[in-house]
Amino acid sequence: MMTGDYRAQQLELQLPHQIDDALTEKSIIYIPLGAIEYHGLHLPIGLDSLTSHGLCLRTAKQVGGLVMPPLYYGMTGSIGHHPWTILVEDEAEFNALIRTTLNRLEDFNVEQAVIFTGHFGRRQLAALDLLQEEWRMENHTMKLTCLSMNRCAEAELKGDHGALFETSLLAQLHPDLVQLDRLPDINQHPAADPDGDSWGIHRRDPDNVLFGILGDDPRAYDPLQGAKLLETLLDWLVSEVNSST
Ligand SMILES: [Zn+2]
């Protein structure tokens, strides 16, 4: 398992001279995005930001640059009514926060911003794709790269919601925040997925054993597979950032 101290990569902990030193070395600011969403009984509601922040910190340690505190507000999807889910409905609200951040970073002569989202609902991804396209057409001095957790083609697990992918990843980054024993015992209460569809509407039924979880049963969590997933995602993110500078 990867451990380590990433305080030197956290922008909010730096004094101005430390920021200058770090950005002279490598002028990249990472902006991790997430959401506040119910992810099942076994996971914290801030998961998407915890995973994007964790990966950005590890990438910054390898590549250089500093990581903004994660933005916990993400765009709505189909699960906006689930408990402890607070999502932004209006795309203009979301864009305004991101634009303000990017414009200020550009004022400080940052050479490159990397937005990395751990929340990959369709609307969030569409908003980010459009932002990247617009930013490039506007001829800014600061480069912008937008990347999403679910777009790593090499990952052996597919991006999901509170299921095997997200559970495995968070278990690697923050083992203390994953409590699989909060879910019913898998032998007594196996997943009941019509036609084997683990993304179906039945998972939005509060009486379903895997309510609020979309994707493969997280009770199949395997630490070795989790470690491999983290390694694959990190290698991918490092290479994406390196190739975009
Ligand atoms: Zn999530």
PDB file of C-alpha atoms and ligand atoms in Angstrom:
ATOM      1  CA  MET A   1       0.000   0.000   0.000  1.00  0.00           C
ATOM      2  CA  MET A   2       1.126   3.506  -0.756  1.00  0.00           C
ATOM      3  CA  THR A   3       1.707   5.662   2.220  1.00  0.00           C
ATOM      4  CA  GLY A   4       3.473   8.935   2.583  1.00  0.00           C
ATOM      5  CA  ASP A   5       3.318  12.497   3.659  1.00  0.00           C
ATOM      6  CA  TYR A   6       1.865  14.850   1.097  1.00  0.00           C
ATOM      7  CA  ARG A   7       1.660  18.028   3.150  1.00  0.00           C
ATOM      8  CA  ALA A   8       4.345  19.635   0.962  1.00  0.00           C
ATOM      9  CA  GLN A   9       2.025  19.199  -2.039  1.00  0.00           C
ATOM     10  CA  GLN A  10      -1.029  20.789  -0.381  1.00  0.00           C
ATOM     11  CA  LEU A  11      -1.339  24.369  -1.609  1.00  0.00           C
ATOM     12  CA  GLU A  12      -3.424  25.509   1.367  1.00  0.00           C
ATOM     13  CA  LEU A  13      -0.618  24.615   3.786  1.00  0.00           C
ATOM     14  CA  GLN A  14       2.104  26.603   2.006  1.00  0.00           C
ATOM     15  CA  LEU A  15       3.511  30.006   2.840  1.00  0.00           C
ATOM     16  CA  PRO A  16       4.050  32.366  -0.104  1.00  0.00           C
ATOM     17  CA  HIS A  17       7.801  31.665  -0.332  1.00  0.00           C
ATOM     18  CA  GLN A  18       7.098  27.922  -0.384  1.00  0.00           C
ATOM     19  CA  ILE A  19       4.607  28.364  -3.225  1.00  0.00           C
ATOM     20  CA  ASP A  20       7.187  30.389  -5.170  1.00  0.00           C
ATOM     21  CA  ASP A  21       9.820  27.687  -4.654  1.00  0.00           C
ATOM     22  CA  ALA A  22       7.519  24.848  -5.685  1.00  0.00           C
ATOM     23  CA  LEU A  23       6.209  26.642  -8.791  1.00  0.00           C
ATOM     24  CA  THR A  24       9.698  27.736  -9.861  1.00  0.00           C
ATOM     25  CA  GLU A  25      10.526  24.037  -9.873  1.00  0.00           C
ATOM     26  CA  LYS A  26       7.343  23.100 -11.762  1.00  0.00           C
ATOM     27  CA  SER A  27       4.570  25.562 -12.529  1.00  0.00           C
ATOM     28  CA  ILE A  28       1.513  23.307 -12.257  1.00  0.00           C
ATOM     29  CA  ILE A  29      -1.544  23.681 -10.034  1.00  0.00           C
ATOM     30  CA  TYR A  30      -3.855  20.685  -9.716  1.00  0.00           C
ATOM     31  CA  ILE A  31      -7.558  21.277  -9.047  1.00  0.00           C
ATOM     32  CA  PRO A  32      -9.224  18.113  -7.719  1.00  0.00           C
ATOM     33  CA  LEU A  33     -13.004  17.969  -8.169  1.00  0.00           C
ATOM     34  CA  GLY A  34     -15.564  15.777  -6.455  1.00  0.00           C
ATOM     35  CA  ALA A  35     -19.107  15.869  -5.124  1.00  0.00           C
ATOM     36  CA  ILE A  36     -21.130  15.412  -1.961  1.00  0.00           C
ATOM     37  CA  GLU A  37     -23.042  12.228  -2.593  1.00  0.00           C
ATOM     38  CA  TYR A  38     -24.442   9.180  -0.874  1.00  0.00           C
ATOM     39  CA  HIS A  39     -22.192   6.247  -1.805  1.00  0.00           C
ATOM     40  CA  GLY A  40     -23.827   3.416   0.152  1.00  0.00           C
ATOM     41  CA  LEU A  41     -23.641   2.556   3.852  1.00  0.00           C
ATOM     42  CA  HIS A  42     -19.954   1.651   3.681  1.00  0.00           C
ATOM     43  CA  LEU A  43     -18.414   4.850   2.252  1.00  0.00           C
ATOM     44  CA  PRO A  44     -18.130   8.553   3.156  1.00  0.00           C
ATOM     45  CA  ILE A  45     -20.158  11.086   1.197  1.00  0.00           C
ATOM     46  CA  GLY A  46     -17.065  13.045   0.103  1.00  0.00           C
ATOM     47  CA  LEU A  47     -15.493  10.073  -1.654  1.00  0.00           C
ATOM     48  CA  ASP A  48     -15.092  11.663  -5.093  1.00  0.00           C
ATOM     49  CA  SER A  49     -12.994  14.505  -3.701  1.00  0.00           C
ATOM     50  CA  LEU A  50     -11.005  12.245  -1.400  1.00  0.00           C
ATOM     51  CA  THR A  51      -9.948  10.078  -4.329  1.00  0.00           C
ATOM     52  CA  SER A  52      -9.209  12.926  -6.762  1.00  0.00           C
ATOM     53  CA  HIS A  53      -7.257  14.807  -4.070  1.00  0.00           C
ATOM     54  CA  GLY A  54      -5.314  11.669  -3.122  1.00  0.00           C
ATOM     55  CA  LEU A  55      -4.310  11.008  -6.709  1.00  0.00           C
ATOM     56  CA  CYS A  56      -3.381  14.637  -7.389  1.00  0.00           C
ATOM     57  CA  LEU A  57      -1.153  14.743  -4.289  1.00  0.00           C
ATOM     58  CA  ARG A  58       0.672  11.597  -5.362  1.00  0.00           C
ATOM     59  CA  THR A  59       1.045  12.894  -8.915  1.00  0.00           C
ATOM     60  CA  ALA A  60       2.386  16.245  -7.682  1.00  0.00           C
ATOM     61  CA  LYS A  61       4.921  14.440  -5.540  1.00  0.00           C
ATOM     62  CA  GLN A  62       6.251  12.703  -8.666  1.00  0.00           C
ATOM     63  CA  VAL A  63       5.826  15.400 -11.297  1.00  0.00           C
ATOM     64  CA  GLY A  64       5.999  18.577  -9.221  1.00  0.00           C
ATOM     65  CA  GLY A  65       3.485  21.344  -8.681  1.00  0.00           C
ATOM     66  CA  LEU A  66       0.936  22.007  -5.939  1.00  0.00           C
ATOM     67  CA  VAL A  67      -2.603  20.789  -5.289  1.00  0.00           C
ATOM     68  CA  MET A  68      -5.578  23.023  -4.510  1.00  0.00           C
ATOM     69  CA  PRO A  69      -7.989  21.905  -1.778  1.00  0.00           C
ATOM     70  CA  PRO A  70     -10.627  19.784  -3.506  1.00  0.00           C
ATOM     71  CA  LEU A  71     -13.862  21.374  -4.671  1.00  0.00           C
ATOM     72  CA  TYR A  72     -16.551  19.267  -3.024  1.00  0.00           C
ATOM     73  CA  TYR A  73     -19.357  20.639  -5.196  1.00  0.00           C
ATOM     74  CA  GLY A  74     -20.132  18.714  -8.354  1.00  0.00           C
ATOM     75  CA  MET A  75     -22.826  18.728 -10.991  1.00  0.00           C
ATOM     76  CA  THR A  76     -26.091  16.806 -10.642  1.00  0.00           C
ATOM     77  CA  GLY A  77     -26.735  13.420 -12.130  1.00  0.00           C
ATOM     78  CA  SER A  78     -29.508  10.895 -11.806  1.00  0.00           C
ATOM     79  CA  ILE A  79     -29.139  10.328  -8.070  1.00  0.00           C
ATOM     80  CA  GLY A  80     -29.714  13.854  -6.827  1.00  0.00           C
ATOM     81  CA  HIS A  81     -32.533  12.738  -4.513  1.00  0.00           C
ATOM     82  CA  HIS A  82     -30.436  10.213  -2.534  1.00  0.00           C
ATOM     83  CA  PRO A  83     -29.669  10.965   1.140  1.00  0.00           C
ATOM     84  CA  TRP A  84     -26.753  13.284   1.940  1.00  0.00           C
ATOM     85  CA  THR A  85     -26.413  14.226  -1.694  1.00  0.00           C
ATOM     86  CA  ILE A  86     -25.876  17.921  -2.392  1.00  0.00           C
ATOM     87  CA  LEU A  87     -25.158  18.655  -6.027  1.00  0.00           C
ATOM     88  CA  VAL A  88     -25.114  21.794  -8.127  1.00  0.00           C
ATOM     89  CA  GLU A  89     -28.083  21.949 -10.520  1.00  0.00           C
ATOM     90  CA  ASP A  90     -27.085  25.033 -12.467  1.00  0.00           C
ATOM     91  CA  GLU A  91     -24.072  24.614 -14.730  1.00  0.00           C
ATOM     92  CA  ALA A  92     -23.403  28.378 -14.528  1.00  0.00           C
ATOM     93  CA  GLU A  93     -22.778  28.086 -10.762  1.00  0.00           C
ATOM     94  CA  PHE A  94     -20.284  25.316 -11.266  1.00  0.00           C
ATOM     95  CA  ASN A  95     -18.519  27.068 -14.147  1.00  0.00           C
ATOM     96  CA  ALA A  96     -18.304  30.330 -12.212  1.00  0.00           C
ATOM     97  CA  LEU A  97     -16.333  28.709  -9.399  1.00  0.00           C
ATOM     98  CA  ILE A  98     -13.956  26.976 -11.780  1.00  0.00           C
ATOM     99  CA  ARG A  99     -13.516  30.049 -13.976  1.00  0.00           C
ATOM    100  CA  THR A 100     -12.772  32.277 -10.972  1.00  0.00           C
ATOM    101  CA  THR A 101     -10.137  29.811  -9.847  1.00  0.00           C
ATOM    102  CA  LEU A 102      -8.534  29.522 -13.276  1.00  0.00           C
ATOM    103  CA  ASN A 103      -8.502  33.262 -13.872  1.00  0.00           C
ATOM    104  CA  ARG A 104      -6.803  33.936 -10.548  1.00  0.00           C
ATOM    105  CA  LEU A 105      -4.217  31.211 -11.133  1.00  0.00           C
ATOM    106  CA  GLU A 106      -3.453  32.787 -14.490  1.00  0.00           C
ATOM    107  CA  ASP A 107      -3.063  36.185 -12.769  1.00  0.00           C
ATOM    108  CA  PHE A 108      -0.349  34.565 -10.624  1.00  0.00           C
ATOM    109  CA  ASN A 109       1.469  33.417 -13.787  1.00  0.00           C
ATOM    110  CA  VAL A 110       0.848  29.734 -13.228  1.00  0.00           C
ATOM    111  CA  GLU A 111       1.841  27.988 -16.453  1.00  0.00           C
ATOM    112  CA  GLN A 112      -0.487  25.030 -16.272  1.00  0.00           C
ATOM    113  CA  ALA A 113      -3.668  24.034 -14.456  1.00  0.00           C
ATOM    114  CA  VAL A 114      -4.758  20.413 -14.272  1.00  0.00           C
ATOM    115  CA  ILE A 115      -8.393  19.804 -13.373  1.00  0.00           C
ATOM    116  CA  PHE A 116      -8.884  16.219 -12.241  1.00  0.00           C
ATOM    117  CA  THR A 117     -12.385  15.066 -11.429  1.00  0.00           C
ATOM    118  CA  GLY A 118     -13.299  12.120  -9.234  1.00  0.00           C
ATOM    119  CA  HIS A 119     -16.993  12.818  -9.897  1.00  0.00           C
ATOM    120  CA  PHE A 120     -17.724  11.715 -13.427  1.00  0.00           C
ATOM    121  CA  GLY A 121     -21.436  12.066 -13.938  1.00  0.00           C
ATOM    122  CA  ARG A 122     -22.364  12.864 -17.517  1.00  0.00           C
ATOM    123  CA  ARG A 123     -23.152  16.540 -16.881  1.00  0.00           C
ATOM    124  CA  GLN A 124     -19.907  17.114 -14.985  1.00  0.00           C
ATOM    125  CA  LEU A 125     -17.859  15.609 -17.799  1.00  0.00           C
ATOM    126  CA  ALA A 126     -19.730  17.552 -20.484  1.00  0.00           C
ATOM    127  CA  ALA A 127     -19.174  20.807 -18.581  1.00  0.00           C
ATOM    128  CA  LEU A 128     -15.450  20.114 -18.237  1.00  0.00           C
ATOM    129  CA  ASP A 129     -15.002  19.065 -21.865  1.00  0.00           C
ATOM    130  CA  LEU A 130     -16.668  22.277 -22.977  1.00  0.00           C
ATOM    131  CA  LEU A 131     -14.612  24.365 -20.568  1.00  0.00           C
ATOM    132  CA  GLN A 132     -11.368  22.886 -21.873  1.00  0.00           C
ATOM    133  CA  GLU A 133     -12.387  23.541 -25.467  1.00  0.00           C
ATOM    134  CA  GLU A 134     -13.400  27.130 -24.703  1.00  0.00           C
ATOM    135  CA  TRP A 135     -10.272  27.808 -22.667  1.00  0.00           C
ATOM    136  CA  ARG A 136      -8.088  26.676 -25.549  1.00  0.00           C
ATOM    137  CA  MET A 137      -9.946  28.876 -28.016  1.00  0.00           C
ATOM    138  CA  GLU A 138      -9.579  31.911 -25.754  1.00  0.00           C
ATOM    139  CA  ASN A 139      -5.776  31.911 -26.073  1.00  0.00           C
ATOM    140  CA  HIS A 140      -4.809  32.054 -22.420  1.00  0.00           C
ATOM    141  CA  THR A 141      -1.226  32.171 -21.206  1.00  0.00           C
ATOM    142  CA  MET A 142      -2.011  29.353 -18.758  1.00  0.00           C
ATOM    143  CA  LYS A 143      -2.570  25.909 -20.232  1.00  0.00           C
ATOM    144  CA  LEU A 144      -5.544  23.902 -19.028  1.00  0.00           C
ATOM    145  CA  THR A 145      -5.853  20.131 -18.995  1.00  0.00           C
ATOM    146  CA  CYS A 146      -9.078  18.457 -17.822  1.00  0.00           C
ATOM    147  CA  LEU A 147      -8.885  14.800 -16.842  1.00  0.00           C
ATOM    148  CA  SER A 148     -11.396  12.407 -15.327  1.00  0.00           C
ATOM    149  CA  MET A 149     -10.919   9.403 -13.052  1.00  0.00           C
ATOM    150  CA  ASN A 150     -13.067   7.157 -15.264  1.00  0.00           C
ATOM    151  CA  ARG A 151     -11.093   7.802 -18.458  1.00  0.00           C
ATOM    152  CA  CYS A 152      -8.055   5.678 -17.670  1.00  0.00           C
ATOM    153  CA  ALA A 153      -8.259   2.999 -20.343  1.00  0.00           C
ATOM    154  CA  GLU A 154      -5.679   0.791 -18.616  1.00  0.00           C
ATOM    155  CA  ALA A 155      -7.635   0.453 -15.345  1.00  0.00           C
ATOM    156  CA  GLU A 156      -8.826  -3.095 -14.801  1.00  0.00           C
ATOM    157  CA  LEU A 157     -11.974  -1.890 -13.033  1.00  0.00           C
ATOM    158  CA  LYS A 158     -14.541   0.377 -14.662  1.00  0.00           C
ATOM    159  CA  GLY A 159     -15.449   3.655 -12.953  1.00  0.00           C
ATOM    160  CA  ASP A 160     -18.608   3.244 -10.857  1.00  0.00           C
ATOM    161  CA  HIS A 161     -20.574   4.769  -8.005  1.00  0.00           C
ATOM    162  CA  GLY A 162     -19.791   3.407  -4.539  1.00  0.00           C
ATOM    163  CA  ALA A 163     -19.187  -0.016  -6.076  1.00  0.00           C
ATOM    164  CA  LEU A 164     -16.012  -2.048  -6.565  1.00  0.00           C
ATOM    165  CA  PHE A 165     -13.964   0.672  -8.306  1.00  0.00           C
ATOM    166  CA  GLU A 166     -14.583   3.514  -5.860  1.00  0.00           C
ATOM    167  CA  THR A 167     -14.510   1.243  -2.816  1.00  0.00           C
ATOM    168  CA  SER A 168     -11.183  -0.299  -3.867  1.00  0.00           C
ATOM    169  CA  LEU A 169      -9.592   3.059  -4.595  1.00  0.00           C
ATOM    170  CA  LEU A 170     -10.655   4.726  -1.359  1.00  0.00           C
ATOM    171  CA  ALA A 171      -9.638   1.632   0.619  1.00  0.00           C
ATOM    172  CA  GLN A 172      -6.114   2.173  -0.710  1.00  0.00           C
ATOM    173  CA  LEU A 173      -6.014   5.905  -0.043  1.00  0.00           C
ATOM    174  CA  HIS A 174      -7.971   6.025   3.230  1.00  0.00           C
ATOM    175  CA  PRO A 175      -8.442   2.503   4.612  1.00  0.00           C
ATOM    176  CA  ASP A 176      -9.987   3.879   7.805  1.00  0.00           C
ATOM    177  CA  LEU A 177     -12.862   5.461   5.834  1.00  0.00           C
ATOM    178  CA  VAL A 178     -14.163   2.253   4.245  1.00  0.00           C
ATOM    179  CA  GLN A 179     -16.453   0.115   6.411  1.00  0.00           C
ATOM    180  CA  LEU A 180     -17.590  -2.849   4.335  1.00  0.00           C
ATOM    181  CA  ASP A 181     -19.136  -4.510   7.393  1.00  0.00           C
ATOM    182  CA  ARG A 182     -21.803  -1.780   7.354  1.00  0.00           C
ATOM    183  CA  LEU A 183     -23.283  -3.599   4.340  1.00  0.00           C
ATOM    184  CA  PRO A 184     -25.332  -6.764   4.909  1.00  0.00           C
ATOM    185  CA  ASP A 185     -23.471 -10.070   4.810  1.00  0.00           C
ATOM    186  CA  ILE A 186     -22.934 -11.105   1.190  1.00  0.00           C
ATOM    187  CA  ASN A 187     -23.837 -14.761   1.775  1.00  0.00           C
ATOM    188  CA  GLN A 188     -27.131 -14.011   3.471  1.00  0.00           C
ATOM    189  CA  HIS A 189     -27.970 -11.045   1.257  1.00  0.00           C
ATOM    190  CA  PRO A 190     -26.350 -11.422  -2.163  1.00  0.00           C
ATOM    191  CA  ALA A 191     -26.872  -8.700  -4.779  1.00  0.00           C
ATOM    192  CA  ALA A 192     -30.169  -9.290  -6.583  1.00  0.00           C
ATOM    193  CA  ASP A 193     -29.607  -7.772 -10.006  1.00  0.00           C
ATOM    194  CA  PRO A 194     -32.220  -8.520 -12.703  1.00  0.00           C
ATOM    195  CA  ASP A 195     -30.361  -9.838 -15.779  1.00  0.00           C
ATOM    196  CA  GLY A 196     -27.098  -9.245 -13.914  1.00  0.00           C
ATOM    197  CA  ASP A 197     -27.457  -5.496 -14.467  1.00  0.00           C
ATOM    198  CA  SER A 198     -25.624  -3.833 -11.565  1.00  0.00           C
ATOM    199  CA  TRP A 199     -26.508  -0.327 -12.802  1.00  0.00           C
ATOM    200  CA  GLY A 200     -30.281  -0.785 -12.946  1.00  0.00           C
ATOM    201  CA  ILE A 201     -33.037   1.306 -11.411  1.00  0.00           C
ATOM    202  CA  HIS A 202     -33.477  -1.335  -8.653  1.00  0.00           C
ATOM    203  CA  ARG A 203     -30.294  -0.022  -7.011  1.00  0.00           C
ATOM    204  CA  ARG A 204     -32.126   3.259  -6.393  1.00  0.00           C
ATOM    205  CA  ASP A 205     -34.694   1.464  -4.256  1.00  0.00           C
ATOM    206  CA  PRO A 206     -33.932   2.115  -0.560  1.00  0.00           C
ATOM    207  CA  ASP A 207     -34.958  -1.492   0.197  1.00  0.00           C
ATOM    208  CA  ASN A 208     -32.311  -2.915  -2.144  1.00  0.00           C
ATOM    209  CA  VAL A 209     -29.371  -4.501  -0.343  1.00  0.00           C
ATOM    210  CA  LEU A 210     -27.002  -2.325  -2.419  1.00  0.00           C
ATOM    211  CA  PHE A 211     -29.090   0.863  -2.382  1.00  0.00           C
ATOM    212  CA  GLY A 212     -27.289   3.858  -3.854  1.00  0.00           C
ATOM    213  CA  ILE A 213     -24.445   1.746  -5.240  1.00  0.00           C
ATOM    214  CA  LEU A 214     -24.070   1.480  -9.020  1.00  0.00           C
ATOM    215  CA  GLY A 215     -21.681  -1.130 -10.362  1.00  0.00           C
ATOM    216  CA  ASP A 216     -20.110  -4.398  -9.220  1.00  0.00           C
ATOM    217  CA  ASP A 217     -20.738  -5.550  -5.644  1.00  0.00           C
ATOM    218  CA  PRO A 218     -18.180  -3.745  -3.421  1.00  0.00           C
ATOM    219  CA  ARG A 219     -18.227  -6.677  -0.985  1.00  0.00           C
ATOM    220  CA  ALA A 220     -15.975  -8.448  -3.508  1.00  0.00           C
ATOM    221  CA  TYR A 221     -13.205  -5.986  -2.559  1.00  0.00           C
ATOM    222  CA  ASP A 222      -9.736  -7.493  -2.950  1.00  0.00           C
ATOM    223  CA  PRO A 223      -6.824  -5.478  -1.504  1.00  0.00           C
ATOM    224  CA  LEU A 224      -4.413  -6.718  -4.183  1.00  0.00           C
ATOM    225  CA  GLN A 225      -6.758  -5.628  -6.958  1.00  0.00           C
ATOM    226  CA  GLY A 226      -7.182  -2.313  -5.129  1.00  0.00           C
ATOM    227  CA  ALA A 227      -3.441  -1.743  -4.917  1.00  0.00           C
ATOM    228  CA  LYS A 228      -3.101  -2.488  -8.630  1.00  0.00           C
ATOM    229  CA  LEU A 229      -5.919  -0.071  -9.439  1.00  0.00           C
ATOM    230  CA  LEU A 230      -4.270   2.754  -7.525  1.00  0.00           C
ATOM    231  CA  GLU A 231      -0.931   2.060  -9.179  1.00  0.00           C
ATOM    232  CA  THR A 232      -2.485   1.984 -12.670  1.00  0.00           C
ATOM    233  CA  LEU A 233      -4.442   5.215 -12.112  1.00  0.00           C
ATOM    234  CA  LEU A 234      -1.401   6.989 -10.708  1.00  0.00           C
ATOM    235  CA  ASP A 235       0.876   5.900 -13.572  1.00  0.00           C
ATOM    236  CA  TRP A 236      -1.766   7.068 -16.041  1.00  0.00           C
ATOM    237  CA  LEU A 237      -2.269  10.450 -14.378  1.00  0.00           C
ATOM    238  CA  VAL A 238       1.486  11.068 -14.148  1.00  0.00           C
ATOM    239  CA  SER A 239       1.923  10.279 -17.822  1.00  0.00           C
ATOM    240  CA  GLU A 240      -1.089  12.408 -18.864  1.00  0.00           C
ATOM    241  CA  VAL A 241       0.283  15.383 -16.933  1.00  0.00           C
ATOM    242  CA  ASN A 242       3.815  14.879 -18.228  1.00  0.00           C
ATOM    243  CA  SER A 243       2.653  14.656 -21.813  1.00  0.00           C
ATOM    244  CA  SER A 244       0.522  17.784 -21.526  1.00  0.00           C
ATOM    245  CA  THR A 245       3.274  20.085 -20.226  1.00  0.00           C
TER     246      THR A 245
HETATM  247 ZN    ZN B   1     -18.358   8.693  -6.444  1.00  0.00          ZN
END
